[in-house]
Amino acid sequence: MTHLIRSFEEYQAAYRRSVADPEGFWGEVASDFQWRRPWDRVLEWNFTEPAVKWFAGGKLNVTENCLDRHLAERGDQTAILWEPNDPEEHYRKFTYRELHAKVSQFAHVLRNNGVRKGDRVCLYLPMVPELAIAVLACARMGAIHSVVFGGFSAQSIADRIRDAGCSLVITADGGFRGSKEIPLKSVIDDALVQCPSVRKTIVLTRSRSPVSMIKGRDAWWEDEIKKVETMGNPDFPAEEMDAEDPLFILYTSGSTGKPKGVVHTGAGYLVYAHYTFVNVFGYQPGEVHFCTADIGWITGHSYILYGPLAAGATTLLFEGVPTWPDAGRLWEVVQKYRVNILYTAPTAIRSLMGFGLEYVQGKDLSSLTKLGSVGEPINEEAWHWFDEHIGGGRCPIVDTWWQTETGGIMISPIAGVTPTKPGYATLPLPGVQPLLVDENGREIEGNGVSGNLCLRFPWPGMIRTTYGDHERCRLNYFATYPNLYFTGDGCLRDQDGYYRITGRVDDVLNVSGHRIGTAEVENAINLYTDVVESAVVGYPHGVKGQGIYAYVVCINHQRDEDLTRRDIAATVTRAIGAIARPDKIQFVTGLPKTRSGKIMRRILRKIAEGETTDLGDTSTLLDPAVVEEIRAGVLVTKGG
Ligand code: WTA
C-alpha cells in the first residue's frame, strides 16, 4: 500500500510536504484511485464564499473504488462481517464479490422505483448489512443518501426529509437494540404525514412485527429484489460522477435553529476517508476493523463504510449495544471475530469500566493491535483502563479529533508512530493546518497556549455546503473569523506543540459523543403546554461526558413536579429523540437575563456544574434575586 506512514520521520516529512505543496501531495495520494477521467486541477478554493473544489473536472464513482477495484485481487475476501443484536442469531458475512452483486442489485431496485442521479434518498434502518448495501447502491447510481440515526423521532426525520426533499425512504419493519425493539416503520409512517416529497418507501423485513403498508407507496425490500432477479440480475454499471457531485447529506446540530445538512462530495471525501483510515490505524492488509459507531453518524460513514471499503479491509458491523446481554458483549465480539482494530467512544469505555473487570476477564483479546477513541475528550482514567485492560498495554491508542464537517480524522496520533499522551489528540495529520485564535480572531502563536481551534487551509474531506442554504454554511463556519474555518471547539497547545481539545465553546452539547444544540432542546421543552420558557446547559456527567440540565419556568406551579418532569422529558423524546432527554430539570420562577434580555448561560452553567459560590460578575443582571433562588433550588432538583 502506498502513502503509508511508518515512522515519525516519515510523518514529519509527509506533513512538511503537505503544507509546502498541498496539490502535489494530495494529487499523489489520489492517483491510487480509479478515475474515469483525470482531474484538471487538484484544488481551487476560497474561504470567503466559501467555494472549495478538489480534483476539479475529475470523474469517478465511489463504489467503483470501494468494490469493483478490489474484485480481481480480493474478490473472495470478506468485506463485511455482521454481528446481530442477539448473540444466538447467526452472523452473516459478505465477500467483496458478494457485496458488489448486492449493491448492483439494489441499485436496480432504486432505479425501478424512480430514483435518478441527484435525487435524495433517506435511510432509516437498523445496523444490518442492508443499510451498507443501500448506502452503496445510492452512491453507485448517483443518488444522494441521507442516513438518519434510528434513535431520532418522527418529527426529526420529517424535518430532515423535508429539508433535503427526499423522494424515497428506505426503512425496516423494526429494529433490535439490546432488549428493546424499535418500531421503525411506524415512526416513518408518522413522519411521512408531513412529507409530500416522498413517493415511495422500501421496507426491509427484520423484526417481523406487524406493520401497515400503504398501497402505491410502500413496497417490501424482498419483493423488489425478486423483481430484479426475474430480470436476470443484470449488472448495474457505476454511474460516472463528477468529483464534486454530492455523495451524501448528514444532519448535525449547531448552536442555532434546526440541524443542518452537511454536504460531502464524492472524490475528496473518499480520498480523505481512505488516507486517514490506513494511516491513523496503520491498517495492514487482512486486518479486521471494528468501529462501534452507528452508520447514522459520520464515524460510521467514514470508518465503518467508506474508509475501510476503499482500503479493501474487512469491516465489522454490530447491530447491538455494548451492555446487552451483558457488559462483556464488545469483548465477546472482539474474541469471536479476532478483531485487530477497535475504534470506539469514551462514553462506552466509561460505561463498561463501571461494570467491573469481571466482564473482561476470560475474554481473549490477543488479536487486538490498535485501539481508537472518538467523539469527545477522553479522560485519563478511561484512557488507562482501555490501554491496560483492553489493549493489554501493547496496543497504541489513537485519540482522534474530527467532526461531521471535516469528513475524516484531523488531529490524531498515527498508531505506533506518534508518541501519545493520555487526553491529547496530539498532532495534525498531513494536510491539516490548525491554528488557535483569540476572541478577536488574532492568531495565538507559540506553545503552552489555549484558544479557539480553526483551520487555515482546505483538506479534501471538508464540508462543501449546508444543503439548500449555502449562506448558513458561510455564517456558521467561515464568518466568525475571516478566511478561517472555525471548528466551534476550544483547544490547548502544550509545551510540546501537542493539541488537547477542551470541548465546545458554542452552545452545543456533547452527550455520549452525540452533538445536541441547546436551542434544539429548549425549543422541544417549550412545546410542553405548561412551559413559559427554558434554558438548557451541559454539566459534567460520569458516563455521558456531558449531561443535559434544563431550567424551566412553568405557569402551573400547583402540579406535581415529578409528573411535570416526566411529561417534559416525554415531550423532548417525541420532538427529537431519547438522546436529547434532559437528565435534570429544575423548576425556576425566572431565568437570569441581562437588561437586553439575553439569558446568562455562564451563570446557569456554573450552578449546574455544582459551583454555587463563585458565579462571577452578576452586576449586569436585570434581577439578581433570580440567581439566589436558582442557587437555593439546585439542592432539591431531582433527575428528569
Ligand atoms: C468533539 C464526531 C475531543 C468535538 C467525529 C467536535 C472530540 C465534536 C473528539 C464533533 C476528540 C470529537 N477529543 N473532542 N477526540 N472527537 N470531539 O460532528 O467537540 O459528531 O467538535 O463528529 O465532537 O462531533 P461530530
Coordinates of C-alpha atoms in Angstrom, one line a residue, residues 140-586:
R140 CA -23.4 3.6 -7.3
M141 CA -26.4 5.2 -9.1
G142 CA -25.5 8.8 -8.1
A143 CA -28.4 9.3 -5.6
I144 CA -27.5 11.4 -2.5
H145 CA -28.0 9.4 0.7
S146 CA -29.2 11.0 3.9
V147 CA -28.9 8.4 6.7
V148 CA -30.9 9.3 9.8
F149 CA -29.9 7.6 13.1
G150 CA -32.5 5.1 14.3
G151 CA -33.0 6.9 17.6
F152 CA -34.5 10.0 16.1
S153 CA -38.2 10.8 16.4
A154 CA -40.7 11.1 13.7
Q155 CA -40.6 14.9 13.9
S156 CA -36.8 14.9 13.5
I157 CA -37.0 12.6 10.5
A158 CA -39.7 14.7 8.9
D159 CA -37.6 17.9 9.3
R160 CA -34.7 16.1 7.6
I161 CA -36.7 14.6 4.8
R162 CA -38.3 17.9 4.0
D163 CA -35.1 19.9 4.2
A164 CA -33.4 17.5 1.7
G165 CA -36.6 17.0 -0.4
C166 CA -36.1 13.2 -0.3
S167 CA -38.2 11.2 -2.9
L168 CA -37.7 7.8 -1.4
V169 CA -37.3 6.4 2.1
I170 CA -35.7 3.0 3.0
T171 CA -36.6 1.6 6.4
A172 CA -37.4 -1.7 8.1
D173 CA -40.4 -3.1 9.9
G174 CA -38.5 -2.8 13.2
G175 CA -35.0 -3.0 14.6
F176 CA -33.4 -4.5 17.7
R177 CA -31.2 -2.7 20.2
G178 CA -30.4 -4.7 23.3
S179 CA -33.7 -5.9 24.8
K180 CA -35.7 -3.2 23.0
E181 CA -37.5 -3.4 19.7
I182 CA -37.7 -0.1 17.8
P183 CA -40.8 0.2 15.6
L184 CA -39.0 1.9 12.7
K185 CA -41.8 1.6 10.1
S186 CA -44.4 3.1 12.3
V187 CA -42.1 6.0 13.1
I188 CA -41.7 6.6 9.4
D189 CA -45.4 6.4 8.9
D190 CA -45.8 9.3 11.4
A191 CA -43.0 11.3 9.8
L192 CA -44.4 10.9 6.2
V193 CA -47.7 12.5 7.1
Q194 CA -45.7 15.8 6.8
C195 CA -43.5 14.8 3.8
P196 CA -45.2 15.3 0.4
S197 CA -41.9 14.8 -1.5
V198 CA -41.7 11.1 -0.6
R199 CA -43.3 9.0 -3.4
K200 CA -42.0 5.5 -2.3
T201 CA -40.8 3.6 0.7
I202 CA -38.9 0.4 0.7
V203 CA -39.3 -1.7 3.8
L204 CA -36.8 -4.4 4.8
T205 CA -38.1 -7.4 6.9
R206 CA -36.1 -7.5 10.1
S207 CA -38.2 -7.7 13.3
R208 CA -41.3 -9.4 11.6
S209 CA -43.6 -7.3 13.7
P210 CA -46.8 -6.3 12.0
V211 CA -46.7 -3.0 10.1
S212 CA -49.2 -1.3 7.9
M213 CA -48.2 -0.9 4.2
I214 CA -49.7 1.9 2.2
K215 CA -50.9 1.0 -1.3
G216 CA -48.9 2.6 -4.1
R217 CA -46.3 4.0 -1.6
D218 CA -44.8 1.1 0.4
A219 CA -43.0 -1.9 -1.1
W220 CA -41.2 -4.8 0.6
W221 CA -37.4 -4.9 0.1
E222 CA -37.6 -8.7 -0.6
D223 CA -40.3 -8.3 -3.3
E224 CA -38.3 -5.6 -5.0
I225 CA -35.2 -7.8 -5.1
K226 CA -37.3 -10.7 -6.6
K227 CA -38.2 -8.4 -9.5
V228 CA -34.5 -7.7 -10.2
E229 CA -33.9 -11.5 -10.0
T230 CA -36.6 -12.1 -12.7
M231 CA -34.7 -9.6 -14.8
G232 CA -31.8 -12.0 -14.5
N233 CA -29.8 -9.9 -12.0
P234 CA -28.1 -7.7 -14.6
D235 CA -25.0 -5.8 -13.5
F236 CA -25.5 -2.1 -12.6
P237 CA -22.7 -0.2 -14.2
A238 CA -21.5 2.5 -11.8
E239 CA -22.7 6.0 -12.8
E240 CA -19.9 8.3 -13.8
M241 CA -19.9 11.2 -11.3
D242 CA -18.1 14.5 -11.2
A243 CA -15.5 14.7 -8.4
E244 CA -17.6 17.5 -6.8
D245 CA -21.1 15.9 -7.1
P246 CA -22.6 15.4 -3.7
L247 CA -22.2 12.0 -2.2
F248 CA -24.3 12.4 0.9
I249 CA -26.0 14.7 3.3
L250 CA -25.7 14.2 7.1
Y251 CA -27.6 16.3 9.5
T252 CA -25.8 17.7 12.6
S253 CA -26.7 20.1 15.4
G254 CA -25.4 23.6 15.6
S255 CA -25.8 26.4 18.2
T256 CA -28.9 27.8 16.5
G257 CA -32.0 26.6 14.8
K258 CA -32.7 23.2 13.4
P259 CA -29.9 20.7 12.5
K260 CA -28.2 21.5 9.2
G261 CA -27.5 19.1 6.3
V262 CA -23.7 18.9 6.0
V263 CA -22.9 18.1 2.3
H264 CA -19.9 16.0 1.4
T265 CA -18.8 15.4 -2.2
G266 CA -17.5 12.1 -3.7
A267 CA -13.9 12.3 -4.6
G268 CA -12.4 14.5 -1.9
Y269 CA -14.3 12.7 0.8
L270 CA -13.3 9.3 -0.3
V271 CA -9.6 10.2 -0.8
Y272 CA -9.6 11.6 2.7
A273 CA -11.5 8.8 4.4
H274 CA -9.2 6.3 2.9
Y275 CA -6.0 8.1 3.6
T276 CA -6.9 8.7 7.2
F277 CA -8.1 5.2 7.8
V278 CA -5.0 3.5 6.5
N279 CA -2.6 5.9 8.3
V280 CA -4.2 6.6 11.6
F281 CA -4.9 3.0 12.3
G282 CA -1.8 1.7 10.5
Y283 CA -4.0 -0.7 8.6
Q284 CA -2.3 -3.8 7.4
P285 CA -4.0 -6.0 4.7
G286 CA -6.1 -8.7 6.2
E287 CA -6.9 -6.9 9.4
V288 CA -10.4 -6.9 10.8
H289 CA -11.6 -3.5 11.7
F290 CA -14.4 -2.9 14.3
C291 CA -15.8 0.6 14.7
T292 CA -18.6 0.5 17.2
A293 CA -20.4 3.7 16.0
D294 CA -23.7 3.7 14.2
I295 CA -23.8 4.3 10.5
G296 CA -26.3 7.1 11.4
W297 CA -23.3 9.2 12.5
I298 CA -20.3 10.5 10.5
T299 CA -18.0 8.0 12.3
G300 CA -20.0 5.1 10.8
H301 CA -20.0 6.7 7.3
S302 CA -16.2 7.2 7.2
Y303 CA -14.8 4.4 9.3
I304 CA -17.3 1.5 9.0
L305 CA -18.1 2.0 5.4
Y306 CA -16.1 4.3 3.0
G307 CA -12.6 4.3 4.6
P308 CA -12.3 0.6 5.2
L309 CA -14.0 -0.4 2.0
A310 CA -11.8 1.9 -0.1
A311 CA -8.9 0.2 1.6
G312 CA -10.2 -3.3 0.8
A313 CA -10.4 -4.1 4.6
T314 CA -12.8 -6.4 6.5
T315 CA -15.2 -4.2 8.4
L316 CA -17.4 -5.4 11.2
L317 CA -21.0 -4.1 11.6
F318 CA -22.6 -4.7 15.0
E319 CA -26.3 -4.3 15.4
G320 CA -26.5 -4.4 19.2
V321 CA -25.3 -2.4 22.2
P322 CA -22.2 -2.9 24.4
T323 CA -24.2 -3.7 27.5
W324 CA -26.5 -6.5 26.2
P325 CA -26.9 -9.3 27.1
D326 CA -24.2 -8.2 29.4
A327 CA -21.3 -5.7 29.7
G328 CA -18.9 -8.2 28.1
R329 CA -20.5 -8.0 24.7
L330 CA -17.9 -5.9 22.9
W331 CA -15.1 -8.2 24.2
E332 CA -17.1 -11.2 23.1
V333 CA -17.3 -9.8 19.6
V334 CA -13.6 -9.0 19.5
Q335 CA -12.9 -12.6 20.5
K336 CA -15.3 -14.1 18.1
Y337 CA -14.0 -12.4 15.0
R338 CA -10.4 -12.0 16.1
V339 CA -10.7 -8.2 15.7
N340 CA -7.5 -6.3 15.1
I341 CA -8.5 -2.6 15.2
L342 CA -11.1 -1.5 17.7
Y343 CA -12.5 2.1 17.4
T344 CA -15.0 3.3 20.0
A345 CA -16.1 6.2 22.1
P346 CA -15.0 7.4 25.6
T347 CA -18.6 7.1 26.8
A348 CA -18.7 3.4 26.0
I349 CA -15.4 2.8 27.8
R350 CA -16.6 4.7 30.9
S351 CA -19.8 2.8 31.0
L352 CA -18.1 -0.6 30.6
M353 CA -15.5 0.4 33.2
G354 CA -18.3 0.9 35.7
F355 CA -19.5 -2.7 35.3
G356 CA -16.1 -4.0 36.6
L357 CA -13.4 -6.2 35.2
E358 CA -15.3 -9.5 35.5
Y359 CA -16.7 -8.9 32.0
V360 CA -13.3 -8.5 30.5
Q361 CA -11.6 -11.4 32.3
G362 CA -11.5 -14.6 30.4
K363 CA -12.0 -12.9 27.0
D364 CA -9.3 -13.5 24.5
L365 CA -8.4 -10.0 23.3
S366 CA -4.9 -11.0 22.0
S367 CA -5.9 -10.3 18.4
L368 CA -6.1 -6.5 19.0
T369 CA -3.3 -4.5 17.6
K370 CA -4.7 -0.9 17.7
L371 CA -7.3 1.0 19.7
G372 CA -9.1 4.2 18.8
S373 CA -11.3 6.8 20.5
V374 CA -13.6 9.4 19.1
G375 CA -16.4 11.8 19.8
E376 CA -15.3 13.7 23.0
P377 CA -12.3 14.3 25.1
I378 CA -11.1 11.0 26.7
N379 CA -10.4 11.3 30.4
E380 CA -7.2 9.9 31.7
E381 CA -8.8 7.2 33.8
A382 CA -10.7 5.8 30.8
W383 CA -7.6 6.0 28.6
H384 CA -5.5 4.0 31.1
W385 CA -8.3 1.4 31.6
F386 CA -8.6 1.0 27.8
D387 CA -4.9 0.7 27.4
E388 CA -4.3 -1.7 30.3
H389 CA -7.4 -4.0 30.3
I390 CA -8.4 -4.0 26.6
G391 CA -5.1 -3.3 24.8
G392 CA -3.1 -5.3 27.3
G393 CA -0.6 -2.5 27.3
R394 CA 0.6 -3.4 23.8
C395 CA -1.8 -1.6 21.5
P396 CA -1.3 2.1 20.6
I397 CA -4.3 4.2 21.3
V398 CA -5.3 6.9 18.8
D399 CA -7.4 9.7 20.3
T400 CA -8.9 11.0 17.0
W401 CA -10.3 14.6 16.9
W402 CA -12.6 15.4 14.0
Q403 CA -16.2 16.5 13.1
T404 CA -19.1 15.7 10.8
E405 CA -18.0 18.7 8.8
T406 CA -14.4 17.5 8.4
G407 CA -15.4 14.2 6.9
G408 CA -12.4 12.4 8.4
I409 CA -9.9 12.4 11.3
M410 CA -7.9 15.7 11.5
I411 CA -5.8 15.7 14.7
S412 CA -4.7 12.4 15.9
P413 CA -1.7 10.2 16.6
I414 CA -0.7 7.8 13.9
A415 CA -0.8 4.4 15.5
G416 CA 2.6 3.2 16.6
V417 CA 4.3 6.2 15.1
T418 CA 3.3 9.3 17.1
P419 CA 4.2 9.2 20.8
T420 CA 0.9 9.5 22.6
K421 CA -0.1 11.4 25.8
P422 CA -3.4 10.5 27.5
G423 CA -6.0 13.2 26.9
Y424 CA -4.3 14.6 23.8
A425 CA -5.3 14.2 20.2
T426 CA -1.6 15.1 19.7
L427 CA -0.6 16.4 16.2
P428 CA -2.4 17.4 12.9
L429 CA -2.4 14.8 10.2
P430 CA -0.7 15.7 6.9
G431 CA -2.8 18.2 5.0
V432 CA -4.3 19.7 8.2
Q433 CA -3.3 23.2 9.2
P434 CA -4.7 24.1 12.6
L435 CA -4.3 27.3 14.5
L436 CA -5.6 28.9 17.7
V437 CA -7.2 32.3 17.7
D438 CA -8.5 34.6 20.5
E439 CA -11.9 36.2 20.7
N440 CA -11.0 38.8 18.1
G441 CA -9.6 36.3 15.6
R442 CA -6.0 37.1 16.3
E443 CA -3.7 34.1 16.0
I444 CA -2.2 32.9 19.2
E445 CA 1.3 31.6 18.4
G446 CA 3.7 29.6 20.3
N447 CA 3.3 26.7 22.7
G448 CA 1.6 26.4 26.1
V449 CA -1.4 28.4 24.9
S450 CA -5.2 28.0 24.6
G451 CA -7.7 29.4 22.1
N452 CA -10.4 28.7 19.6
L453 CA -9.5 26.0 17.2
C454 CA -9.5 27.0 13.5
L455 CA -8.2 25.6 10.2
R456 CA -6.5 27.8 7.7
F457 CA -6.3 25.6 4.6
P458 CA -8.7 23.3 2.9
W459 CA -8.5 19.5 3.1
P460 CA -10.2 17.0 0.7
G461 CA -12.8 15.7 3.2
M462 CA -14.2 19.1 4.2
I463 CA -17.8 20.3 4.2
R464 CA -18.8 21.9 0.9
T465 CA -22.1 23.5 1.8
T466 CA -25.1 23.0 4.1
Y467 CA -27.9 21.6 1.9
G468 CA -30.2 24.2 0.4
D469 CA -28.7 27.1 2.3
H470 CA -25.1 28.0 1.4
E471 CA -25.3 31.2 3.4
R472 CA -25.8 29.2 6.5
C473 CA -22.6 27.3 5.8
R474 CA -20.7 30.5 5.4
L475 CA -22.1 32.1 8.6
N476 CA -21.7 29.0 10.7
Y477 CA -18.1 28.1 9.8
F478 CA -16.4 30.8 7.7
A479 CA -17.7 34.1 9.0
T480 CA -16.7 34.1 12.7
Y481 CA -13.0 34.6 11.7
P482 CA -12.3 35.9 8.1
N483 CA -10.5 33.4 5.9
L484 CA -10.6 30.6 8.5
Y485 CA -12.8 27.6 9.1
F486 CA -13.9 27.8 12.8
T487 CA -14.5 24.4 14.5
G488 CA -16.5 25.5 17.5
D489 CA -14.0 23.8 19.7
G490 CA -11.7 25.2 22.4
C491 CA -8.2 23.8 22.4
L492 CA -4.9 23.8 24.2
R493 CA -1.5 23.5 22.6
D494 CA 1.0 22.4 25.2
Q495 CA 4.8 22.9 25.5
D496 CA 5.4 20.1 23.0
G497 CA 3.0 21.5 20.5
Y498 CA 0.5 18.7 21.2
Y499 CA -3.2 19.6 20.8
R500 CA -5.7 18.8 23.5
I501 CA -9.4 19.5 22.7
T502 CA -11.1 21.1 25.7
G503 CA -14.7 21.0 24.4
R504 CA -17.2 23.2 22.6
V505 CA -17.1 26.9 23.0
D506 CA -20.5 27.4 21.4
D507 CA -24.0 26.4 22.6
V508 CA -23.6 22.8 21.5
L509 CA -23.6 19.9 24.0
N510 CA -21.7 16.7 23.6
V511 CA -23.8 14.0 25.3
S512 CA -22.4 10.5 25.0
G513 CA -20.4 11.7 22.0
H514 CA -23.6 13.0 20.3
R515 CA -23.9 16.6 19.3
I516 CA -27.0 18.3 20.5
G517 CA -27.8 22.0 20.3
T518 CA -29.1 23.7 23.5
A519 CA -31.5 25.7 21.4
E520 CA -33.0 22.5 19.9
V521 CA -33.6 21.0 23.4
E522 CA -35.1 24.3 24.6
N523 CA -37.5 24.5 21.6
A524 CA -38.6 21.0 22.4
I525 CA -39.2 21.7 26.1
N526 CA -41.1 24.9 25.2
L527 CA -43.6 22.8 23.2
Y528 CA -45.0 21.4 26.5
T529 CA -48.2 23.2 27.4
D530 CA -47.2 24.4 30.9
V531 CA -43.8 25.7 29.9
V532 CA -43.2 29.5 29.6
E533 CA -39.5 29.4 28.8
S534 CA -36.4 27.3 29.4
A535 CA -32.7 27.4 29.3
V536 CA -30.5 24.3 28.7
V537 CA -26.8 23.9 29.7
G538 CA -24.4 21.0 30.0
Y539 CA -22.9 19.7 33.2
P540 CA -20.2 17.1 33.8
H541 CA -21.6 13.5 33.7
G542 CA -19.6 10.5 34.8
V543 CA -20.6 8.3 31.9
K544 CA -22.1 10.5 29.2
G545 CA -19.3 13.1 29.4
Q546 CA -22.0 15.9 29.5
G547 CA -25.5 15.6 30.8
I548 CA -28.4 17.9 29.9
Y549 CA -29.5 20.3 32.6
A550 CA -32.7 22.2 32.0
Y551 CA -34.0 25.3 33.9
V552 CA -37.7 25.6 33.2
V553 CA -40.3 28.3 34.0
C554 CA -43.8 26.9 34.2
I555 CA -47.2 28.5 34.6
N556 CA -48.8 25.9 36.7
H557 CA -46.9 25.7 40.0
Q558 CA -49.6 23.6 41.7
R559 CA -49.0 20.5 39.7
D560 CA -46.8 17.6 40.9
E561 CA -43.3 18.4 39.9
D562 CA -42.2 14.8 39.2
L563 CA -45.1 14.4 36.9
T564 CA -44.3 17.5 35.0
R565 CA -40.7 16.5 34.7
R566 CA -41.8 13.2 33.2
D567 CA -44.1 15.0 30.7
I568 CA -41.4 17.4 29.7
A569 CA -38.9 14.5 29.1
A570 CA -41.5 12.7 27.1
T571 CA -42.1 15.8 25.0
V572 CA -38.4 16.1 24.2
T573 CA -38.2 12.4 23.3
R574 CA -41.2 12.9 20.9
A575 CA -39.7 16.1 19.4
I576 CA -36.1 15.0 19.0
G577 CA -35.4 11.5 20.3
A578 CA -34.4 9.9 23.6
I579 CA -30.8 11.1 23.2
A580 CA -31.9 14.7 23.9
R581 CA -33.9 13.9 27.1
P582 CA -32.8 16.2 29.9
D583 CA -31.0 14.4 32.8
K584 CA -32.0 17.1 35.3
I585 CA -34.9 19.6 35.3
Q586 CA -35.0 22.4 37.8

